[in-house]
Amino acid sequence: MIDTFMGFDPWLQALLATLFTWITTGLGAAVVFFTKEVNEKFLDTMLGFAGGVMIAASFWSLLAPAIEHSQNHFIGEWFPPAVGFLLGGLFIYAFDQLIPHAHRNAPEDRMEGWRAEKKRRSTLLVSSLTLHNIPEGLAIGIAFGAVSANGEGAAMAAGAATLALGIGIQNIPEGMAVAMPLRGEGMSRTKSFFLGWMSAVVEPISAVIGVLAISFLDPVLPYALALGAGAMIFVVVEEVIPSTQENGHSDLAAMSLMLGFTLMMILDVALG
């Protein structure tokens, strides 16, 4: 089955991989059908785990390959990864400033983005996780795009598939992080589930954009890989970790982050 998957065109691999991550987001959002209230301790723990997965994936699946593909750069192998990593953070920062959104646990006076104060909080919560999912889809697309751009077939495809698996696992708590607060605000279970699931629909879209861009722009491969890493690290530091520190569960969230990091490291080293 894996061989069949790797036999597809890279853009189709990326699309199928992010359809998987979209489905796992729906699995997380479906928790609202089985609980009456938001369990903040459980959510902080799961989001800490998600942050750990994202940090590990950023290095092993994106930044390390970017360094490897920069060995012959005329300035130095550090240059493309450093530039791409910083550009990834700036890319998400720009979206962060433009798109109206609200982070989980943020007070009413700390809405972010253009004209955020005019939007409903439920809309802002969905926008926040939608923004969060853009770099994840982009990272998967870039990883699969590197397969065709670099010509290393099975090895790079396995690494990209591992990245998609890790992001799919951590998308479960992300689905919860949208749906459960919406349910806590009084929204119906069905609507909370639907909006939680749809928050990840941008992943397949951004993945296809990423893979197509890399396929046509081979020289920027290491920059693009590092860009995906920088974008995900920005999201973890700016949103995921702070959202786990407000309810008195910081130690539990930190240990869960380490578990998520370890699991993704194992997956990438063993499978990638």
Coordinates of C-alpha atoms in Angstrom, one line a residue, residues 20-21 88 90 106 110 115 128 148 153 165 172 179 203 207 215-216 218 243 253 266 270:
F20 CA -5.9 12.3 6.1
T21 CA -5.0 15.2 8.4
G88 CA 8.4 31.4 7.6
L90 CA 7.4 36.5 9.1
A106 CA -7.6 35.1 25.4
R110 CA -7.0 40.8 23.2
R115 CA -11.0 44.8 12.7
S128 CA -7.4 31.2 14.8
S148 CA 9.9 15.6 -7.4
G153 CA 11.9 9.3 -4.6
L165 CA 1.3 11.2 10.0
I172 CA -6.9 15.5 16.8
A179 CA -15.0 22.5 18.8
E203 CA -4.6 22.1 4.8
A207 CA -0.5 21.6 0.6
S215 CA 7.9 21.6 -8.3
F216 CA 8.4 24.7 -10.5
D218 CA 13.7 23.8 -7.7
S243 CA -2.8 28.7 25.4
A253 CA 1.2 20.5 29.3
I266 CA 10.8 8.2 17.0
A270 CA 12.3 5.0 12.5

